[in-house]
Short mmCIF file of C-alpha atoms in Angstrom, two decimals:
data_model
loop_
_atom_site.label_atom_id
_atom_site.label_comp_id
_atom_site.label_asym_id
_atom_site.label_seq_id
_atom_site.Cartn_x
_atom_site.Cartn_y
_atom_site.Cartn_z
CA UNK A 1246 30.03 -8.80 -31.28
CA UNK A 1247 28.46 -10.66 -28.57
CA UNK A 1248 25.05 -12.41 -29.31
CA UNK A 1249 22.04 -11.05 -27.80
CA UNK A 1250 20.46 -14.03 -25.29
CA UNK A 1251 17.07 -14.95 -25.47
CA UNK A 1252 15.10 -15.68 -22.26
CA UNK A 1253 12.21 -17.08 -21.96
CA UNK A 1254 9.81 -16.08 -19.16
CA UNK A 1255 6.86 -18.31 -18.00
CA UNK A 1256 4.51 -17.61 -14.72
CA UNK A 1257 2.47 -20.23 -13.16
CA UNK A 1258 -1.71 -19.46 -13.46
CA UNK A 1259 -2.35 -19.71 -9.84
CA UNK A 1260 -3.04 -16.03 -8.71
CA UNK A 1261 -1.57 -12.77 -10.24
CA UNK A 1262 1.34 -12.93 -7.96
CA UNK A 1263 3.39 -15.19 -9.98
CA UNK A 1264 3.28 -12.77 -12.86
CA UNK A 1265 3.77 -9.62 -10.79
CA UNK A 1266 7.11 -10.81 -9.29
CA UNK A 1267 8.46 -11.71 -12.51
CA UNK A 1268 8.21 -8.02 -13.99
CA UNK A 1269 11.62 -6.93 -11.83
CA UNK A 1270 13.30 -9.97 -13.76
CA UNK A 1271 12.04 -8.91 -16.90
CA UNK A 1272 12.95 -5.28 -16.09
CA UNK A 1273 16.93 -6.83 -15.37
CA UNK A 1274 16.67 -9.16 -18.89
CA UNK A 1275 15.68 -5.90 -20.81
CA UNK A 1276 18.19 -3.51 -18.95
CA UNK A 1277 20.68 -6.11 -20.11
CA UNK A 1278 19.89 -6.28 -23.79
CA UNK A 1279 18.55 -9.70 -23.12
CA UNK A 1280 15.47 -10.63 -26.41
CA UNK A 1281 12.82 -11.09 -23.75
CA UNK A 1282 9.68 -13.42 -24.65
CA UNK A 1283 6.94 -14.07 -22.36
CA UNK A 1284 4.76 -17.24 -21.99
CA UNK A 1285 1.40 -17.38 -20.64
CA UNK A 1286 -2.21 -17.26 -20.91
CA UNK A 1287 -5.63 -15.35 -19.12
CA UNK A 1288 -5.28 -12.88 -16.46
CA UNK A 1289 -1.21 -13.36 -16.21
CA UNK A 1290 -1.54 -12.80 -19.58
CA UNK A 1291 -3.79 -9.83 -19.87
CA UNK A 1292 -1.63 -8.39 -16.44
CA UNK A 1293 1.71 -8.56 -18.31
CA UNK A 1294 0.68 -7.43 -21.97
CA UNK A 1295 -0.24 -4.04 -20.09
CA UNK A 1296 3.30 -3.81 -18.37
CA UNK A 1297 5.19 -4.98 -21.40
CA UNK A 1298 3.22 -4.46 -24.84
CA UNK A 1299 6.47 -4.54 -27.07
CA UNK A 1300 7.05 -7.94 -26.16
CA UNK A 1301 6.74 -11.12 -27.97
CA UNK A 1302 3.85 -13.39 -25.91
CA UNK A 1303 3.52 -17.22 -26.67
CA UNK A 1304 0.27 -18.89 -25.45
CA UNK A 1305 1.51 -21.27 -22.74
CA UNK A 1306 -1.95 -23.37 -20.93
CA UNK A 1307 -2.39 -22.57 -17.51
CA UNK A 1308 -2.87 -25.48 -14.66
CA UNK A 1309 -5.99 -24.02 -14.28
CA UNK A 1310 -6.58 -24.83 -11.01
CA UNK A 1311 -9.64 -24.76 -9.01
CA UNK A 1312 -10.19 -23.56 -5.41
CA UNK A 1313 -13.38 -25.37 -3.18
CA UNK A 1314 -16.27 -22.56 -2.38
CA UNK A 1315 -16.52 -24.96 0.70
CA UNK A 1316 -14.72 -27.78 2.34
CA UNK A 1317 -11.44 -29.24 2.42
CA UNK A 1318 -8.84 -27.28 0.14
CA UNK A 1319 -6.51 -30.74 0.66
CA UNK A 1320 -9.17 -32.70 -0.98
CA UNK A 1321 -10.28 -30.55 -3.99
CA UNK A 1322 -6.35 -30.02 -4.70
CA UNK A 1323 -5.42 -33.64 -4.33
CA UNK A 1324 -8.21 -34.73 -6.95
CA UNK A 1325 -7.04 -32.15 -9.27
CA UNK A 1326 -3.17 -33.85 -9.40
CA UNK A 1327 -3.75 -35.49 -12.37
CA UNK A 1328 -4.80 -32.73 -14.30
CA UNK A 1329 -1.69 -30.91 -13.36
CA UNK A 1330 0.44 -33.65 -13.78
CA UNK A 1331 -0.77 -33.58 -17.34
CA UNK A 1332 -0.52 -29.88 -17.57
CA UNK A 1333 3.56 -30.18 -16.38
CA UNK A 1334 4.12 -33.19 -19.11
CA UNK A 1335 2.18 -30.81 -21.35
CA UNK A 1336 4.35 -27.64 -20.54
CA UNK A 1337 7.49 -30.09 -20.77
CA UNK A 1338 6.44 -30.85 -24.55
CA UNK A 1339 5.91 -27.31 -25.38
CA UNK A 1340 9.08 -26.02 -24.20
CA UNK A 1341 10.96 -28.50 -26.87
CA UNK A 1342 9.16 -27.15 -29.47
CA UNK A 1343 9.66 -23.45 -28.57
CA UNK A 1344 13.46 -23.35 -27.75
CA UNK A 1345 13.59 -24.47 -31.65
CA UNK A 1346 11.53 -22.54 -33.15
CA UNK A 1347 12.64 -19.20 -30.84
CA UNK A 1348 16.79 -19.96 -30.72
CA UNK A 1349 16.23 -19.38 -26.44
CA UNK A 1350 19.17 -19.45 -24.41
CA UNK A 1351 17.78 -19.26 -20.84
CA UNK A 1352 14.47 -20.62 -19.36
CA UNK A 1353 13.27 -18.53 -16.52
CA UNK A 1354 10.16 -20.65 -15.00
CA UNK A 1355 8.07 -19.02 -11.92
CA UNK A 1356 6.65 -22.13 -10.33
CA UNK A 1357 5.95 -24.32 -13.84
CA UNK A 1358 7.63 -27.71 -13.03
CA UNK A 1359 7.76 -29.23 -16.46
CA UNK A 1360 9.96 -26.22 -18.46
CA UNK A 1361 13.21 -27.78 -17.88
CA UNK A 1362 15.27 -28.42 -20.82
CA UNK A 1363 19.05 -30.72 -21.07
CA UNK A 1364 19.48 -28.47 -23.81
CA UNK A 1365 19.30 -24.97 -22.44
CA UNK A 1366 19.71 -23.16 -18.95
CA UNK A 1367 17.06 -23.97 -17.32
CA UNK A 1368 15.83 -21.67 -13.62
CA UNK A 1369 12.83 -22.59 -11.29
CA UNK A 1370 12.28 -19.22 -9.59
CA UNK A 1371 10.20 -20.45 -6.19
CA UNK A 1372 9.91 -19.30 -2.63
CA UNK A 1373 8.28 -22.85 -1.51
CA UNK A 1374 10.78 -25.09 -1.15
CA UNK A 1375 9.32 -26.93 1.74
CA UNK A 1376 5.74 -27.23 2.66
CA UNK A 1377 2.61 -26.50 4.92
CA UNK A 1378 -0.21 -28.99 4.35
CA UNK A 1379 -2.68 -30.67 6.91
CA UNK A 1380 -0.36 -34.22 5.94
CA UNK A 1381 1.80 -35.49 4.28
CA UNK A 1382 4.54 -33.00 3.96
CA UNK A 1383 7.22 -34.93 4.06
CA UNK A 1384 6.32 -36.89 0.70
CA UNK A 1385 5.19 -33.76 -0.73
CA UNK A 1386 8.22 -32.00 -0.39
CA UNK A 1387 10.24 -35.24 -1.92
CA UNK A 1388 7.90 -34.64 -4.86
CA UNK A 1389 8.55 -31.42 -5.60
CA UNK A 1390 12.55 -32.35 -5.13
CA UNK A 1391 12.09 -34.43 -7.92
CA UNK A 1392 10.66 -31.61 -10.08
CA UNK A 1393 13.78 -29.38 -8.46
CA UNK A 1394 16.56 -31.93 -9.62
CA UNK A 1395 15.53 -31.51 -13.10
CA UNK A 1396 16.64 -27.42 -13.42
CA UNK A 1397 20.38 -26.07 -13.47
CA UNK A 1398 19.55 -23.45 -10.59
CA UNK A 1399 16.43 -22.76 -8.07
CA UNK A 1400 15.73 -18.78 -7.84
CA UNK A 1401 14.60 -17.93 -4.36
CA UNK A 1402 12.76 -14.52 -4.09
CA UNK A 1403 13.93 -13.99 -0.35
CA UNK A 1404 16.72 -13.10 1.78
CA UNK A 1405 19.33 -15.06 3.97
CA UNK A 1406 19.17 -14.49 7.69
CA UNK A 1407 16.77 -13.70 10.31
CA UNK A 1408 14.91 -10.88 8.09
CA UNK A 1409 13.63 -13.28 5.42
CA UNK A 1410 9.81 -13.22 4.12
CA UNK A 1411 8.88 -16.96 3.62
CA UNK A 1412 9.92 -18.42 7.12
CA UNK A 1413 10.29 -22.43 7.16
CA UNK A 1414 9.22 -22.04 3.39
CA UNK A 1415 12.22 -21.26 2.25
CA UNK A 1416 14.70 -21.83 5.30
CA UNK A 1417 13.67 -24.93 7.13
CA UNK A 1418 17.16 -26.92 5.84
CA UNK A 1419 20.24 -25.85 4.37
CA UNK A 1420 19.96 -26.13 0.75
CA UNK A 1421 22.46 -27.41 -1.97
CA UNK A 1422 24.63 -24.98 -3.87
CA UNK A 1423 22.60 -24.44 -6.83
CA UNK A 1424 20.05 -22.57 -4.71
CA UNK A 1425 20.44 -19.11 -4.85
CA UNK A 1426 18.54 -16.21 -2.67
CA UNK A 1427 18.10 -13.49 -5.11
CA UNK A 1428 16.85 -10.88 -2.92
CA UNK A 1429 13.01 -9.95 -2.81
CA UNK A 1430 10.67 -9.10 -6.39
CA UNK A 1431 8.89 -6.21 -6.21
CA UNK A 1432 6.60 -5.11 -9.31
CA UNK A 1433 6.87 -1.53 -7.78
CA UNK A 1434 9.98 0.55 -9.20
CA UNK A 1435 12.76 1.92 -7.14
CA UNK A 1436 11.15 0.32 -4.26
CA UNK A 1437 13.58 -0.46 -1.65
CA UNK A 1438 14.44 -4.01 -1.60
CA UNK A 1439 17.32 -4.86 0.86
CA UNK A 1440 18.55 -7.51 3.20
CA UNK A 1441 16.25 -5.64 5.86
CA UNK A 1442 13.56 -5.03 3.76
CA UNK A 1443 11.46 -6.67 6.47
CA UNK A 1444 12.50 -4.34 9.05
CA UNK A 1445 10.07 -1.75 7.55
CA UNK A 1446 6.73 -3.84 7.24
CA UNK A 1447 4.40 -2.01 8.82
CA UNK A 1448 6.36 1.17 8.96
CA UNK A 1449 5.07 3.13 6.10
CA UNK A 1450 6.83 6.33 5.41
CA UNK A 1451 4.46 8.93 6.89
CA UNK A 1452 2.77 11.12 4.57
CA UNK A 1453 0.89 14.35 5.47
CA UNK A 1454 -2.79 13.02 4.26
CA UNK A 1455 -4.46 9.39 3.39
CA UNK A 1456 -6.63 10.31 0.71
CA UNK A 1457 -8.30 6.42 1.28
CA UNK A 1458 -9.00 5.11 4.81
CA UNK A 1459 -7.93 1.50 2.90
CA UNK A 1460 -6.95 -0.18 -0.27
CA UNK A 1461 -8.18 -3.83 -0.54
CA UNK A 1462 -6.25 -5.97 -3.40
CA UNK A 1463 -8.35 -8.67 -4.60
CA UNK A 1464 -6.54 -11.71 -6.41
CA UNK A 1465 -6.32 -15.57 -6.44
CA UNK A 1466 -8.59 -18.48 -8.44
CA UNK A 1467 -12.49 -18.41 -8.02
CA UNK A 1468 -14.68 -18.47 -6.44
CA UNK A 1469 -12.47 -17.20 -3.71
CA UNK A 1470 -11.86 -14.34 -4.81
CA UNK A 1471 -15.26 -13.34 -5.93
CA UNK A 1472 -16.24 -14.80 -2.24
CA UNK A 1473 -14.30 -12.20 -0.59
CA UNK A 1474 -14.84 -9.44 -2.80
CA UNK A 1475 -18.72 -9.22 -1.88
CA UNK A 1476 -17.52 -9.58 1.53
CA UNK A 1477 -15.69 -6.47 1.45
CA UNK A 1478 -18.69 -4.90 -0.43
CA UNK A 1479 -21.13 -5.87 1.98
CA UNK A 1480 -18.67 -4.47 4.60
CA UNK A 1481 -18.04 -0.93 2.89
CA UNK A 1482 -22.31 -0.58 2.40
CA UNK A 1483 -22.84 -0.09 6.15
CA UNK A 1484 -19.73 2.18 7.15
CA UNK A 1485 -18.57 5.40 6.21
CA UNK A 1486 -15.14 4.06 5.47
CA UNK A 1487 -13.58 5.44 2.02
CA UNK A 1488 -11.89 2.88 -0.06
CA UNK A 1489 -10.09 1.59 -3.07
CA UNK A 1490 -10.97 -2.10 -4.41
CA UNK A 1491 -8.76 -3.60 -7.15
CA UNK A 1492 -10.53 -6.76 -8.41
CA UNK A 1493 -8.13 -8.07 -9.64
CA UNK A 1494 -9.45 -9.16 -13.38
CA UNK A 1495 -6.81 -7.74 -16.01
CA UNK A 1496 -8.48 -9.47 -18.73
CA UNK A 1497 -11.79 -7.45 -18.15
CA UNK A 1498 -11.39 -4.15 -19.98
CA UNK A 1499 -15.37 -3.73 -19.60
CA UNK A 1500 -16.43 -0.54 -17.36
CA UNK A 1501 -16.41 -1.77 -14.01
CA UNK A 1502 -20.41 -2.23 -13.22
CA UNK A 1503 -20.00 -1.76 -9.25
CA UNK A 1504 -21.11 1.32 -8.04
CA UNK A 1505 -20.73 2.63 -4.62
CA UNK A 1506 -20.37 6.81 -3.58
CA UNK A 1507 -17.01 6.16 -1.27
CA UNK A 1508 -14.92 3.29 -3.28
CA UNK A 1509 -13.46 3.53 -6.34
CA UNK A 1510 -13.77 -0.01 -8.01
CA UNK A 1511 -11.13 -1.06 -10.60
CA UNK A 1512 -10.70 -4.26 -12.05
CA UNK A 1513 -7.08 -3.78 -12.70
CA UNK A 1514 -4.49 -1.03 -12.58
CA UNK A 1515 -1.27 -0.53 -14.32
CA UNK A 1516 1.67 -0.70 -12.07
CA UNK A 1517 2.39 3.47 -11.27
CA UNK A 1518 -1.10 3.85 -10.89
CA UNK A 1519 -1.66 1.32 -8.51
CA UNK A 1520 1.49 2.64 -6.42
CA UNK A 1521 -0.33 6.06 -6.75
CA UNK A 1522 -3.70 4.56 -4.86
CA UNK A 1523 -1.41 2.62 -2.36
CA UNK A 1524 0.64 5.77 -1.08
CA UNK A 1525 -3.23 7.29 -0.71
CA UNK A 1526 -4.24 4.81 1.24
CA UNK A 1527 -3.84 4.20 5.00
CA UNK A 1528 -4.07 0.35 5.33
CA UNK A 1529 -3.93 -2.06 2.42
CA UNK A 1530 -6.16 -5.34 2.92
CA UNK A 1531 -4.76 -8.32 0.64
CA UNK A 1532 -4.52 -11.91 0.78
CA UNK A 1533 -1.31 -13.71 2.42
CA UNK A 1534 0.32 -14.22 -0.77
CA UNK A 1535 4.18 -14.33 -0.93
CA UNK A 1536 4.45 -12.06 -4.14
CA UNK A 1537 1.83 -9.51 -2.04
CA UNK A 1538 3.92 -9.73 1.28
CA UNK A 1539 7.35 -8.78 -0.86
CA UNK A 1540 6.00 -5.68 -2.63
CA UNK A 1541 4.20 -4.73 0.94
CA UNK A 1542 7.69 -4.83 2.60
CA UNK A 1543 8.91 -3.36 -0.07
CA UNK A 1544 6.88 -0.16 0.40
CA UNK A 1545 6.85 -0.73 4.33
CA UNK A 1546 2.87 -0.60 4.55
CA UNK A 1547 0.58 -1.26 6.84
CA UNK A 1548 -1.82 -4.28 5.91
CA UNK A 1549 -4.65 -6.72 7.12
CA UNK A 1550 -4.10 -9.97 5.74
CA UNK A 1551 -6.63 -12.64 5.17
CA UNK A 1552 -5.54 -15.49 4.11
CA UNK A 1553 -7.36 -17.77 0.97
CA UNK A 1554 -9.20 -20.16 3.03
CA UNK A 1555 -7.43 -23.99 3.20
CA UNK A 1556 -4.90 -22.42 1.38
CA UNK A 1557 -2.00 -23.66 3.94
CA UNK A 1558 1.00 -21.81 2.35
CA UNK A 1559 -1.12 -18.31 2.73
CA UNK A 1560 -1.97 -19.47 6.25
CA UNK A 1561 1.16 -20.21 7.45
CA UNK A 1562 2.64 -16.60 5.83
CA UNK A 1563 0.06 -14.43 7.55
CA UNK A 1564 0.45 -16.03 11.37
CA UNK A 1565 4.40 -15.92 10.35
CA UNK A 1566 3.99 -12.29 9.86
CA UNK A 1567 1.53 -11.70 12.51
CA UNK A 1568 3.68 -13.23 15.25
CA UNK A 1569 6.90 -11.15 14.21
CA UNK A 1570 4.37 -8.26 14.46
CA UNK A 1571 4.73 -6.93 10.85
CA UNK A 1572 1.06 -7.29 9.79
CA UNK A 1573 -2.38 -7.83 11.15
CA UNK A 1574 -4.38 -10.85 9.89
CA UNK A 1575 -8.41 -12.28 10.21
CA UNK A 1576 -9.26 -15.42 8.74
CA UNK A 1577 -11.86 -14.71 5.91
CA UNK A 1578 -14.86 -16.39 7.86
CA UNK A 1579 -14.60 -13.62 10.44
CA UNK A 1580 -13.37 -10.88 8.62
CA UNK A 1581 -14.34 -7.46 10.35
CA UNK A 1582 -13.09 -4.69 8.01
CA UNK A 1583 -14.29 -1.92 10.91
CA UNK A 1584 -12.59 -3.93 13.38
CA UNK A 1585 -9.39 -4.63 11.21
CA UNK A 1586 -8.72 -0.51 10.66
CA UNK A 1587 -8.91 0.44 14.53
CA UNK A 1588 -5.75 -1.72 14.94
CA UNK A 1589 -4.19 0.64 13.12
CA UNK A 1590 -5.53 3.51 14.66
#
């Protein structure tokens, strides 16, 4: 009788998005009698209890990082290195321990660069393989090789050829042969994820009534994302627009506080139910994150993006997408949600 494997799955802290693209894989594990345990911590924690409650969770630290309510993103990220630094050595540490005490056969790591093992399998699922930063990318990206060279394969959420997601993320060079493209992660079931998913962005299949004139998806580290949420709030006081806002706090199972007579405020929702609210709604307004972008091609809807501000990676995605004409985008600084909705009128 053949053994049953044991994978462990661990999301990086930075956003929901990391977490959400890893349910699919778990999904696959479980559909192949794989012993799937889960380690995390906080929201990604909270998000993926709620998706998967018979599984076995190990606390795993988060980097924790911190986004600037002003000023340069480069700067605040660069003086935070050597607290994730420590966090990776940290992680690396951990791991040892837990492939002992949990007999695991596979790692699967979204974006944690220190859960490597010489004893196990070890997979770095990533879409950035090369980078978008104000300098310096060039030594960056020799960096994160480093990290790279230290796992048996790199898992890239994208597809070969001209109707890939991440652009120069993930395509710039040719890569060596233990780089695999794995086709896009959607947390939404039976969505349709091909090798021209991308040709539907935008293209939502038509439905007879939008219940919601938009959906707007809140996630990311503070205070960015609290920044933009009372932006949006502000925005839906003096209109007559009817809305959906998902916060985008799993860990707060308190009765959402925010009233206001046309949106429906949640600060999380479970996957079908947030599927529901999407197919309701006529436009979806999101950041410019890659995990995002795949389950909105997935679904071939319509969105405004708006990007994290300094956050280069989101940046480059949303005037990437803009360009090929697959989604409309305003920076957050000049974000006009009126203005944003007649381009899709």
């Amino acid at each position: 009788m053949t053994k049953q494997k044991t994978i462990l799955v661990c999301p990086l802290d930075w956003g929901l998005g990391h977490a959400t693209r890893c349910i699919p894989l778990i999904h696959q594990f479980i559909s192949e009698n794989s012993r799937v345990i889960i380690g995390t911590s906080g929201s990604q924690k909270a998000l993926l209890q709620k998706e998967f409650p018979s599984l076995t969770f190990i606390e795993l630290k988060g980097y924790e990082v911190e986004y600037p309510k002003s000023g340069s993103m480069a700067l605040k990220m660069l003086l935070q290195l050597p607290k994730i630094n420590k966090a990776i050595k940290a992680e690396h540490v951990w791991l040892a321990k837990i492939i002992d005490e949990h007999n695991i056969d596979l790692v699967v790591s979204d974006n944690r660069y220190g859960l490597w093992s010489k004893n196990v399998k070890s997979v770095l699922v990533t879409h950035q393989l090369f980078v978008k930063a104000p300098f310096g990318e060039w030594i960056i990206e020799q960096l994160l090789k480093r990290h790279f060279d230290n796992f048996d394969e790199i898992w890239i959420p994208d597809v070969e050829g001209e109707n890939n997601l991440s652009g120069d993320l993930s395509h710039k060079k040719p890569l060596p042969n233990n780089y695999r493209f794995i086709g896009l992660l959607s947390r939404f079931p039976n969505a349709s994820v091909t090798s021209s998913v991308s040709q539907n962005c935008g293209t939502y299949r038509e439905v007879d009534h939008f219940e919601f004139d938009f959906i707007a998806i809140l996630s990311g580290p503070e205070p960015q994302r609290s920044i933009f949420e009372n932006i949006i709030l502000k925005q839906v006081e003096s209109s007559n627009l009817k809305g959906i806002l998902v916060r985008g706090i799993p860990e707060d199972n308190s009765e959402c506080k925010i009233q206001n007579a046309e949106l429906k405020v949640f600060n999380h929702l479970e996957t079908e139910e947030f599927l529901n609210y999407i197919q309701k709604s006529k436009v979806v307004i999101s950041r410019s994150g890659y995990s995002t972008i795949m389950d909105l091609a997935a679904l071939g809807k319509k969105a405004i993006l708006v990007p994290t501000p300094g956050q280069t990676e989101q940046e480059y995605l949303a005037k990437y997408h803009f360009e090929k004409g697959q989604f409309y985008t305003q920076k957050q600084s000049e974000f006009d949600l009126k203005k944003g909705l007649k381009k899709f009128i």
